[in-house]
Coordinates of C-alpha atoms in Angstrom, one line a residue:
Chain L
M96 CA 0.0 0.0 0.0
Q97 CA 1.2 3.5 -0.9
V98 CA 0.9 6.2 1.7
F99 CA 0.7 9.7 0.2
T100 CA 1.0 12.9 2.2
R101 CA 1.3 15.3 -0.7
V102 CA -1.7 16.5 -2.7
Q103 CA 0.2 16.6 -6.0
E104 CA 1.6 13.0 -5.6
M105 CA -1.8 11.7 -4.7
Q106 CA -3.5 13.4 -7.6
E107 CA -0.8 12.2 -10.0
W108 CA -1.3 8.7 -8.8
S109 CA -5.1 9.0 -9.3
L110 CA -4.7 10.4 -12.8
Q111 CA -2.4 7.6 -13.7
Q112 CA -5.0 5.0 -12.4
K113 CA -7.6 6.8 -14.6
R114 CA -5.4 6.6 -17.6
L115 CA -5.0 2.9 -16.9
G116 CA -8.8 2.6 -17.0
K117 CA -9.1 1.8 -13.3
K118 CA -12.2 2.5 -11.4
I119 CA -11.2 4.3 -8.2
G120 CA -13.2 4.0 -5.0
L121 CA -12.6 6.6 -2.2
V122 CA -13.4 6.2 1.5
P123 CA -12.9 9.6 3.2
T124 CA -12.2 9.3 6.9
M125 CA -10.8 11.2 9.8
G126 CA -8.8 8.0 10.8
Y127 CA -8.8 6.1 14.1
L128 CA -10.5 3.5 12.1
H129 CA -13.2 1.1 13.4
D130 CA -15.4 -1.6 11.8
G131 CA -17.7 1.1 10.5
H132 CA -14.9 2.5 8.3
L133 CA -13.7 -1.0 7.4
S134 CA -17.1 -2.1 6.2
L135 CA -17.0 0.8 3.7
V136 CA -13.4 -0.2 2.7
R137 CA -14.5 -3.8 2.1
R138 CA -17.4 -2.6 0.0
A139 CA -15.1 -0.3 -2.0
K140 CA -12.7 -3.2 -2.5
A141 CA -15.5 -5.4 -3.8
E142 CA -16.8 -2.8 -6.2
C143 CA -13.8 -0.9 -7.5
D144 CA -10.4 -1.7 -9.1
V145 CA -8.4 0.4 -6.7
V146 CA -9.3 1.9 -3.4
I147 CA -8.0 5.1 -1.7
V148 CA -8.7 5.8 1.9
S149 CA -8.1 9.3 3.1
I150 CA -7.2 10.1 6.7
F151 CA -7.5 13.7 7.6
V152 CA -8.8 15.3 10.7
N153 CA -10.3 18.4 9.0
P154 CA -9.9 21.5 11.2
L155 CA -12.5 23.4 9.0
Q156 CA -15.3 21.1 10.3
F157 CA -14.6 21.6 14.0
G158 CA -16.1 24.6 15.8
V159 CA -14.5 26.7 18.6
G160 CA -14.5 24.6 21.8
E161 CA -15.0 21.3 20.0
D162 CA -12.6 18.4 20.1
Y163 CA -10.3 19.1 17.2
E164 CA -7.2 18.8 19.3
E165 CA -8.3 15.8 21.3
Y166 CA -9.7 13.9 18.4
P167 CA -8.0 10.5 18.5
R168 CA -5.2 9.9 15.9
D169 CA -3.1 6.8 15.2
L170 CA -1.8 6.7 11.6
T171 CA 0.4 3.7 12.2
R172 CA -2.4 1.5 13.4
D173 CA -4.7 2.8 10.7
A174 CA -2.2 2.1 7.9
A175 CA -1.7 -1.5 9.2
L176 CA -5.5 -2.1 9.2
L177 CA -5.8 -0.7 5.6
E178 CA -2.8 -2.7 4.4
K179 CA -4.5 -5.8 5.7
E180 CA -7.7 -4.9 3.8
G181 CA -5.7 -4.7 0.6
V182 CA -6.2 -1.0 0.1
E183 CA -4.0 0.4 -2.7
A184 CA -3.4 3.9 -1.4
T185 CA -3.8 5.9 1.8
F186 CA -3.9 9.7 1.6
A187 CA -2.9 11.3 4.9
P188 CA -2.0 15.0 4.2
S189 CA -1.0 17.6 6.8
V190 CA -3.3 20.5 7.5
K191 CA -0.8 22.9 5.9
E192 CA -0.8 20.7 2.7
M193 CA -4.6 20.9 2.5
Y194 CA -5.0 24.5 3.6
P195 CA -1.9 26.4 2.7
Q196 CA -1.3 30.0 3.9
G197 CA -3.9 32.4 2.6
Y198 CA -6.4 29.6 1.8
S199 CA -9.9 31.0 1.3
T200 CA -12.1 28.8 -0.9
T201 CA -15.2 27.1 0.4
V202 CA -18.0 24.9 -0.8
E203 CA -21.4 25.3 0.9
V204 CA -24.7 23.6 0.6
G205 CA -27.4 26.0 1.8
G206 CA -31.0 25.6 2.9
E207 CA -32.9 23.4 5.3
I208 CA -30.7 20.4 4.8
T209 CA -27.7 22.1 6.5
A210 CA -29.6 24.3 8.9
K211 CA -31.1 21.5 11.0
L212 CA -29.8 18.8 13.3
C213 CA -26.0 18.9 13.5
G214 CA -26.0 22.0 11.3
K215 CA -27.9 23.9 14.0
S216 CA -25.7 22.6 16.8
R217 CA -22.4 23.0 15.0
P218 CA -22.4 26.2 12.8
G219 CA -20.0 26.0 9.9
H220 CA -19.5 22.2 10.4
F221 CA -21.0 21.1 7.1
K222 CA -19.3 23.9 5.2
G223 CA -16.1 22.5 6.4
V224 CA -17.2 19.0 5.4
T225 CA -18.3 20.0 1.9
T226 CA -15.1 22.0 1.3
V227 CA -12.8 19.2 2.3
V228 CA -14.8 16.5 0.5
S229 CA -14.7 18.6 -2.7
K230 CA -11.0 18.8 -2.4
L231 CA -10.7 15.0 -1.8
F232 CA -12.9 14.3 -4.8
N233 CA -10.6 16.5 -7.0
I234 CA -7.4 15.0 -5.6
C235 CA -8.5 11.3 -5.6
L236 CA -10.8 11.4 -8.6
P237 CA -13.1 8.5 -7.5
E238 CA -15.8 7.0 -9.6
V239 CA -17.5 6.0 -6.3
A240 CA -17.1 7.5 -2.9
Y241 CA -18.3 5.8 0.3
F242 CA -19.9 7.4 3.3
G243 CA -21.4 5.9 6.5
Q244 CA -25.1 6.2 7.3
K245 CA -24.1 7.0 10.9
D246 CA -23.6 10.5 9.6
A247 CA -26.9 10.5 7.8
Q248 CA -27.2 14.3 7.4
Q249 CA -23.6 14.5 6.1
A250 CA -24.3 11.8 3.5
M251 CA -27.5 13.6 2.4
I252 CA -25.6 16.9 2.1
I253 CA -22.8 15.4 0.2
E254 CA -25.2 13.7 -2.2
K255 CA -26.9 17.0 -2.8
M256 CA -23.5 18.7 -3.4
V257 CA -22.4 16.0 -5.8
R258 CA -25.7 16.3 -7.7
E259 CA -25.7 20.1 -7.8
L260 CA -22.0 20.7 -8.5
N261 CA -22.1 17.8 -11.0
F262 CA -19.2 15.9 -9.7
P263 CA -18.7 12.9 -12.1
L264 CA -19.1 10.3 -9.4
R265 CA -21.6 8.3 -7.4
I266 CA -22.1 8.2 -3.6
V267 CA -22.6 4.9 -1.8
R268 CA -23.9 4.9 1.8
G269 CA -22.9 2.1 4.0
P270 CA -25.2 1.0 6.9
I271 CA -24.4 1.9 10.6
V272 CA -22.1 -0.7 12.2
R273 CA -22.8 -1.3 15.9
E274 CA -21.1 -2.8 18.9
S275 CA -22.7 -6.1 20.0
D276 CA -24.8 -4.2 22.6
G277 CA -26.1 -1.7 20.0
L278 CA -23.8 1.4 20.4
A279 CA -23.1 2.8 17.0
M280 CA -19.3 2.6 16.3
S281 CA -17.6 6.0 16.5
S282 CA -14.0 7.1 16.9
R283 CA -15.3 9.3 19.7
N284 CA -16.5 6.2 21.8
V285 CA -12.9 6.1 23.3
Y286 CA -13.8 9.3 25.2
L287 CA -16.4 7.4 27.3
N288 CA -15.6 6.1 30.8
E289 CA -17.2 2.9 32.0
E290 CA -20.3 4.6 33.5
E291 CA -20.8 6.8 30.4
R292 CA -20.4 3.8 28.1
K293 CA -23.4 2.3 29.8
S294 CA -25.5 5.4 29.5
A295 CA -24.5 5.8 25.8
L296 CA -26.5 2.7 25.1
V297 CA -29.6 4.9 25.4
L298 CA -29.1 6.4 21.9
S299 CA -29.7 3.1 20.1
Q300 CA -32.3 2.1 22.7
A301 CA -34.2 5.3 22.0
L302 CA -34.1 4.6 18.3
G303 CA -35.3 1.1 19.0
L304 CA -38.2 2.5 21.0
A305 CA -39.0 4.9 18.1
R306 CA -39.0 2.0 15.6
E307 CA -41.3 0.0 17.9
L308 CA -43.8 2.8 18.3
I309 CA -43.8 3.6 14.6
E310 CA -44.2 0.0 13.6
N311 CA -47.2 -0.2 16.0
G312 CA -48.8 2.6 14.1
E313 CA -47.8 5.7 15.9
T314 CA -47.8 8.6 13.4
S315 CA -47.3 11.6 15.7
V316 CA -43.9 13.1 15.5
G317 CA -44.4 14.8 18.9
K318 CA -45.4 11.6 20.7
V319 CA -42.5 9.5 19.3
K320 CA -40.0 12.3 20.2
E321 CA -41.5 12.7 23.7
A322 CA -41.1 8.9 24.4
M323 CA -37.5 9.0 23.2
I324 CA -36.7 12.1 25.2
N325 CA -38.1 10.6 28.4
L326 CA -36.1 7.4 27.9
I327 CA -32.9 9.4 27.4
N328 CA -33.4 11.7 30.3
S329 CA -33.9 8.6 32.6
K330 CA -30.2 7.7 32.2
P331 CA -27.4 9.4 34.1
F332 CA -24.8 11.7 32.4
T333 CA -27.0 12.4 29.4
D334 CA -27.7 15.8 28.0
I335 CA -29.9 15.9 24.8
D336 CA -28.6 18.1 22.0
Y337 CA -31.5 17.2 19.7
V338 CA -34.1 14.4 19.1
E339 CA -35.8 15.0 15.7
I340 CA -37.9 13.3 13.1
Y341 CA -37.7 14.7 9.6
N342 CA -38.3 13.8 6.0
G343 CA -35.5 11.3 5.1
E344 CA -34.9 12.8 1.7
D345 CA -34.4 16.5 2.4
L346 CA -34.9 17.0 6.1
S347 CA -38.1 19.0 5.6
D348 CA -40.7 19.0 8.4
L349 CA -43.2 16.2 8.7
A350 CA -46.9 16.7 9.5
E351 CA -47.0 13.0 10.4
I352 CA -44.7 10.0 10.3
K353 CA -45.1 8.7 6.8
G354 CA -42.9 7.9 3.8
K355 CA -39.1 8.1 4.1
V356 CA -38.4 9.2 7.6
L357 CA -35.2 10.0 9.4
V358 CA -35.2 9.7 13.2
A359 CA -32.0 11.4 14.4
L360 CA -30.5 12.3 17.7
A361 CA -27.4 13.8 19.3
V362 CA -26.8 13.4 23.0
R363 CA -23.9 14.5 25.1
V364 CA -22.9 11.7 27.4
G365 CA -20.6 13.3 30.0
K366 CA -18.5 15.5 27.7
T367 CA -18.8 13.3 24.7
R368 CA -21.3 14.2 22.0
L369 CA -22.7 11.1 20.3
I370 CA -25.0 10.8 17.3
D371 CA -27.2 8.0 15.9
N372 CA -30.1 7.7 13.6
L373 CA -32.7 5.4 12.0
L374 CA -33.9 5.7 8.4
L375 CA -37.4 4.2 7.9
E376 CA -39.8 3.7 5.1
V377 CA -43.2 4.0 6.7
Chain T
M127 CA -19.9 20.0 -34.0
Q128 CA -22.2 18.6 -31.4
V129 CA -24.4 20.9 -29.4
F130 CA -25.4 19.6 -25.9
T131 CA -28.1 21.2 -23.8
R132 CA -28.2 18.5 -21.1
V133 CA -25.6 18.2 -18.3
Q134 CA -25.7 14.4 -18.3
E135 CA -25.1 14.1 -22.1
M136 CA -22.3 16.7 -22.0
Q137 CA -20.6 14.9 -19.1
E138 CA -21.0 11.5 -20.7
W139 CA -19.4 12.8 -23.9
S140 CA -16.5 14.3 -21.8
L141 CA -16.0 11.1 -19.9
Q142 CA -15.9 9.2 -23.2
Q143 CA -13.3 11.6 -24.6
K144 CA -11.2 11.0 -21.4
R145 CA -11.5 7.2 -21.8
L146 CA -10.2 7.7 -25.4
G147 CA -7.2 9.5 -23.9
K148 CA -8.2 12.9 -25.4
K149 CA -7.0 16.1 -23.9
I150 CA -10.1 18.3 -23.4
G151 CA -9.9 22.1 -23.6
L152 CA -12.8 24.2 -22.3
V153 CA -13.6 27.8 -23.1
P154 CA -16.4 29.0 -20.8
T155 CA -18.3 31.9 -22.2
M156 CA -21.7 33.7 -21.9
G157 CA -22.0 33.7 -25.7
Y158 CA -22.5 36.5 -28.1
L159 CA -19.0 35.7 -29.2
H160 CA -16.4 38.2 -30.4
D161 CA -12.7 37.9 -31.4
G162 CA -11.7 37.9 -27.7
H163 CA -13.6 34.6 -27.2
L164 CA -12.4 33.2 -30.6
S165 CA -8.8 33.9 -29.8
L166 CA -9.2 31.6 -26.7
V167 CA -11.0 29.0 -28.9
R168 CA -8.1 29.1 -31.4
R169 CA -5.5 28.7 -28.7
A170 CA -7.5 25.8 -27.2
K171 CA -7.8 24.2 -30.7
A172 CA -4.0 24.4 -31.0
E173 CA -3.2 23.0 -27.6
C174 CA -5.9 20.3 -27.0
D175 CA -7.3 17.2 -28.8
V176 CA -10.9 18.3 -28.4
V177 CA -12.5 21.7 -27.5
I178 CA -15.7 22.4 -25.7
V179 CA -17.1 25.9 -25.7
S180 CA -19.8 26.5 -23.1
I181 CA -22.4 29.2 -23.7
F182 CA -24.4 30.1 -20.6
V183 CA -25.6 33.5 -19.3
N184 CA -25.3 32.6 -15.7
P185 CA -28.0 34.3 -13.6
L186 CA -26.1 33.7 -10.4
Q187 CA -23.4 36.2 -11.3
F188 CA -25.8 39.0 -12.1
G189 CA -27.0 41.3 -9.3
V190 CA -30.4 43.0 -8.9
G191 CA -30.7 45.8 -11.4
E192 CA -28.0 44.4 -13.6
D193 CA -28.3 43.4 -17.2
Y194 CA -29.1 39.7 -17.0
E195 CA -32.3 40.1 -19.0
E196 CA -30.8 42.4 -21.6
Y197 CA -27.5 40.5 -22.0
P198 CA -27.2 39.8 -25.7
R199 CA -27.8 36.2 -26.9
D200 CA -27.6 34.7 -30.3
L201 CA -26.9 30.9 -30.1
T202 CA -27.4 30.4 -33.9
R203 CA -24.7 32.9 -34.8
D204 CA -22.4 31.6 -32.0
A205 CA -22.8 28.0 -33.1
A206 CA -22.0 28.9 -36.7
L207 CA -18.8 30.7 -35.5
L208 CA -17.7 27.8 -33.4
E209 CA -18.4 25.3 -36.2
K210 CA -16.1 27.3 -38.4
E211 CA -13.4 27.2 -35.8
G212 CA -13.6 23.4 -35.8
V213 CA -14.8 23.2 -32.2
E214 CA -15.9 19.7 -31.3
A215 CA -18.7 20.5 -28.8
T216 CA -20.8 23.4 -27.6
F217 CA -22.5 23.2 -24.2
A218 CA -25.5 25.5 -24.1
P219 CA -27.7 24.4 -21.1
S220 CA -30.9 26.1 -19.9
V221 CA -30.9 27.8 -16.5
K222 CA -33.2 25.1 -15.2
E223 CA -30.8 22.4 -16.3
M224 CA -27.9 24.1 -14.4
Y225 CA -29.9 25.2 -11.4
P226 CA -32.8 22.8 -10.9
Q227 CA -35.6 23.5 -8.3
G228 CA -34.1 23.6 -4.8
Y229 CA -30.6 24.3 -5.9
S230 CA -28.4 25.5 -3.0
T231 CA -24.7 24.7 -3.5
T232 CA -22.2 27.4 -4.0
V233 CA -18.4 27.8 -4.3
E234 CA -16.8 30.9 -2.9
V235 CA -13.3 32.4 -2.8
G236 CA -13.1 34.7 0.2
G237 CA -10.7 37.5 1.1
E238 CA -9.2 40.5 -0.5
I239 CA -9.1 39.0 -4.0
T240 CA -12.9 39.0 -4.2
A241 CA -13.6 42.0 -2.0
K242 CA -12.0 44.6 -4.3
L243 CA -12.7 46.0 -7.7
C244 CA -15.7 44.3 -9.3
G245 CA -16.3 42.3 -6.1
K246 CA -16.9 45.6 -4.3
S247 CA -19.2 47.0 -7.1
R248 CA -21.0 43.7 -7.7
P249 CA -21.7 41.8 -4.4
G250 CA -22.1 38.1 -5.0
H251 CA -20.9 38.3 -8.6
F252 CA -17.7 36.2 -8.1
K253 CA -19.5 33.7 -6.0
G254 CA -21.8 33.2 -9.0
V255 CA -18.8 32.9 -11.2
T256 CA -16.9 30.4 -9.1
T257 CA -20.0 28.3 -8.6
V258 CA -20.8 28.0 -12.3
V259 CA -17.2 27.5 -13.3
S260 CA -16.9 24.6 -10.8
K261 CA -20.0 23.0 -12.3
L262 CA -18.6 23.5 -15.9
F263 CA -15.3 21.9 -14.8
N264 CA -17.1 18.9 -13.4
I265 CA -19.3 18.6 -16.4
C266 CA -16.7 19.1 -19.2
L267 CA -13.7 17.7 -17.4
P268 CA -11.1 19.8 -19.1
E269 CA -7.3 19.4 -18.7
V270 CA -7.0 23.1 -19.7
A271 CA -9.5 25.9 -19.3
Y272 CA -9.2 29.2 -21.1
F273 CA -10.1 32.6 -19.7
G274 CA -9.6 36.1 -21.0
Q275 CA -7.3 38.7 -19.3
K276 CA -10.1 41.3 -20.0
D277 CA -11.7 39.9 -16.8
A278 CA -8.3 39.9 -14.9
Q279 CA -9.8 39.7 -11.5
Q280 CA -12.1 36.8 -12.5
A281 CA -9.1 34.9 -13.9
M282 CA -7.1 35.5 -10.7
I283 CA -10.0 34.2 -8.6
I284 CA -10.5 31.2 -10.7
E285 CA -6.8 30.4 -10.6
K286 CA -7.0 30.6 -6.8
M287 CA -10.1 28.4 -6.7
V288 CA -8.5 25.8 -9.0
R289 CA -5.4 25.8 -6.8
E290 CA -7.3 25.6 -3.5
L291 CA -10.0 23.1 -4.4
N292 CA -7.3 21.1 -6.3
F293 CA -9.2 20.8 -9.6
P294 CA -7.1 18.5 -11.8
L295 CA -6.6 21.1 -14.6
R296 CA -4.6 24.1 -15.7
I297 CA -5.9 27.7 -16.4
V298 CA -4.6 29.6 -19.4
R299 CA -5.2 33.3 -19.7
G300 CA -5.5 34.8 -23.1
P301 CA -4.5 38.5 -23.8
I302 CA -7.1 41.2 -24.2
V303 CA -8.3 41.6 -27.8
R304 CA -9.1 45.1 -28.8
E305 CA -10.9 46.9 -31.6
S306 CA -8.6 48.8 -34.0
D307 CA -9.1 52.0 -32.0
G308 CA -8.2 50.3 -28.7
L309 CA -11.6 49.5 -27.1
A310 CA -11.4 46.1 -25.4
M311 CA -13.8 43.7 -27.0
S312 CA -16.9 42.9 -25.0
S313 CA -20.3 41.5 -25.7
R314 CA -21.6 44.6 -23.9
N315 CA -20.2 47.0 -26.5
V316 CA -23.4 46.5 -28.5
Y317 CA -25.2 48.6 -25.8
L318 CA -23.2 51.7 -26.7
N319 CA -24.7 54.4 -29.0
E320 CA -22.4 56.3 -31.4
E321 CA -21.5 59.1 -28.9
E322 CA -20.9 56.6 -26.1
R323 CA -18.8 54.5 -28.3
K324 CA -16.5 57.5 -28.7
S325 CA -16.3 58.2 -25.0
A326 CA -15.7 54.5 -24.3
L327 CA -12.3 54.9 -25.9
V328 CA -11.2 56.7 -22.7
L329 CA -10.8 53.4 -20.8
S330 CA -7.9 52.1 -23.0
Q331 CA -6.6 55.7 -23.3
A332 CA -6.4 56.0 -19.5
L333 CA -4.5 52.7 -19.3
G334 CA -2.2 54.0 -22.0
L335 CA -1.6 57.1 -19.9
A336 CA -0.9 54.9 -16.9
R337 CA 1.6 52.8 -18.8
E338 CA 3.4 56.0 -20.1
L339 CA 3.6 57.5 -16.6
I340 CA 4.9 54.3 -15.0
E341 CA 7.4 53.7 -17.8
N342 CA 8.6 57.2 -17.3
G343 CA 9.4 56.4 -13.7
E344 CA 6.2 57.4 -11.8
T345 CA 5.9 55.1 -8.7
S346 CA 3.0 56.9 -6.9
V347 CA -0.2 54.9 -7.0
G348 CA -2.1 58.1 -6.1
K349 CA -0.6 60.2 -8.9
V350 CA -1.2 57.7 -11.6
K351 CA -4.8 57.1 -10.5
E352 CA -5.4 60.9 -10.4
A353 CA -4.1 61.4 -13.9
M354 CA -6.3 58.5 -15.2
I355 CA -9.4 59.9 -13.3
N356 CA -8.9 63.4 -14.7
L357 CA -8.7 62.0 -18.2
I358 CA -11.8 59.9 -17.9
N359 CA -13.8 62.7 -16.3
S360 CA -12.9 65.0 -19.2
K361 CA -15.1 62.8 -21.5
P362 CA -18.9 63.1 -21.8
F363 CA -21.2 60.3 -20.5
T364 CA -18.5 58.7 -18.3
D365 CA -19.1 57.8 -14.7
I366 CA -16.2 56.1 -12.9
D367 CA -17.0 53.0 -10.9
Y368 CA -13.4 52.4 -9.9
V369 CA -9.8 53.2 -11.0
E370 CA -7.3 51.1 -9.0
I371 CA -3.8 49.9 -8.9
Y372 CA -3.0 46.7 -7.0
N373 CA -0.6 43.9 -6.7
G374 CA -1.1 41.8 -9.8
E375 CA -0.8 38.5 -8.0
D376 CA -3.3 38.8 -5.2
L377 CA -4.8 42.4 -5.4
S378 CA -3.1 43.4 -2.2
D379 CA -2.5 47.1 -1.7
L380 CA 0.7 48.6 -3.0
A381 CA 2.9 51.2 -1.2
E382 CA 4.4 52.1 -4.5
I383 CA 4.2 50.9 -8.1
K384 CA 6.7 48.0 -8.2
G385 CA 6.7 44.3 -9.2
K386 CA 3.7 42.7 -10.8
V387 CA 1.0 45.5 -11.0
L388 CA -2.6 45.5 -12.1
V389 CA -4.1 48.7 -13.3
A390 CA -7.8 48.2 -13.5
L391 CA -10.8 50.3 -14.1
A392 CA -14.6 50.1 -14.5
V393 CA -16.4 53.0 -16.0
R394 CA -20.1 53.5 -16.8
V395 CA -20.5 55.0 -20.2
G396 CA -24.1 56.0 -20.5
K397 CA -25.8 53.0 -18.9
T398 CA -23.1 50.5 -20.0
R399 CA -20.6 49.4 -17.4
L400 CA -17.3 48.7 -19.1
I401 CA -14.0 47.2 -17.7
D402 CA -10.5 47.2 -18.9
N403 CA -7.0 46.6 -17.3
L404 CA -3.3 46.5 -17.8
L405 CA -0.9 44.0 -16.2
L406 CA 2.6 45.3 -15.9
E407 CA 5.9 44.0 -14.6
V408 CA 7.6 47.1 -13.2

C-alpha cells in the first residue's frame, strides 16, 4: 500500500490510475478506524479496481470549543489495518498541505438540509465537510465515494453537493455498524468512561423505541419524540442536543410520520457528543 | 460540431473523450462571441485534442438591477462561428438544467481578491462565477480551461479556486483583444450608441496614460490614478466605478508601483458598465 502525504503526488497517482482505465473507490475518513470504516473499505474493495482511503482530521469542520485537538489519531495503526484490507493507497496529508497559507475557498450547501440537526448545533460544520470533500474528490478522482449512514445528514448533504456541482461520481452509503450491545461505532467512543459507556446505550435504545412505536402505528412526530426524550433523560450523564424526526430525503418537516423518515438524535454523554439515527420507510 | 443542452449528455461525452485519452480544452463563455472569445478558442484548438465551448448566461453572477435580461444572446450565430473554428462540442444548457428547483450549492473564494474592484461593485458576482465554473469543470472535465485577461480579477479568482480546491486542470489566460481603435472587445459593447462608443475609448486611453507615466518612472499609486481619473472625467457620458492599482498576483495594496502590478478600471459610459485593465511588470 502506498501512503501519500502530498496533494500533487496523490493526484498524479489517481490520474495515472484513470489513464489505466481503473475504477477508483474513495473512502474519506478522519482516521482512528473502526469496523464502520472498514465495512466501507470492504465494499469499495469489492466494487472498485483500486481503493483510496483518506485520513485527515479536518480543522475546518470543527467549531470553537469542539474536540479538534483531542480527536484520536493513530496513523500507524490505521495504515496497518488498511494494508491488511488490501487498500491500494492511503492519503494522509497535513493541515498545511490541505490549507496552505492564505487559503480562502469554500463549498457550501445552503438551505434546510444544512440548517437543521448537526448544522444547527455546529455552525459551519457542514461547510467544512463539503469543502474538504470537494478537495478530496478533485485530488483522488473517485468514480464511487463511500460514506457511512451513521452521519446521515452528512451523507444527504454530500449527495446534494455531488448532484448540484455535477461531480462525475456516485455516492454509496454504508449501513451503521454497531457494537454487540447496540452502540453505534464511532472514533469518539474512546472518550467514554465505564459509566458513560453504559448510558451511551440509550441512543440506540431510544431509536429502538421509536421503531417499535412507529411499527405499531404511531404517526405523531411529537409523541415519538417525547417517548425518546423521556427514555434518554432517565439515564445518568445524558444531555440531549437534539431528538428529531424529519423527511428522510431532504430534512423537511413532517406533518405526520409517513414515507421516508429520518429519526435522528445527538446526545452529550458526559463531555462526549454522540449521534445516531434510523432511516425508515413507513 | 455537437451541441449539448443536457448536463448528463455533456458529461458522458466528456467522460468518453477522457477514456479515449483525449485532452479536453474548455472555453467557458456567456455567448455573443467576439474575437476575444475566438482567440481563446483558437488557442484551445492548437493545444488540445478536443475543444468544448460553453455558452451560458449565468443568472447567479448578475446582481439585482444588472443586465441579466438584456444581455445579448444569439446561439445560432455563436454555433456557426464555433463550427467554423472546428470546435468539437458546444455546451448550451438552460438555467433550469444548471440550477434545478431547490438548488443551493455554492463555491466561494473569500478574502481581498474577491472583495475589491468588481467584487466591491457587484456583491455576489464572483460567488456566482466560481459556482458556475466549478460546475462547468465537473461537467466538461477539461485538462486546460481558457479565460480572457479582460476579466483579470475573474481569472485570478478562478486560478486561486483551482489551486485551493485542487481541480485537476490548468488555467490559461488569453490576452485582451481590442478593436482597432483600442476599445477592449466585450459583448456589452453593443449597448453603446455612437456618442458613447467614442467616450468608451477613454478606458484604453487611461490605461495607455498609466503605462506611459509608469514607464517614465512614476511610482506613486495616487498620482497615476489621479491622472487617469482626470482624463476619464474629461469625456462626456462617463461615470467612474473604480480606478485602482493593486498587486497583480493577489490584489493586495501597493505602497508604490513596483513588481507585478494590475491597473484596473470600471467606467459606466451612459448606462453601460465597461471594464479594462493592464498587467505590468515594473
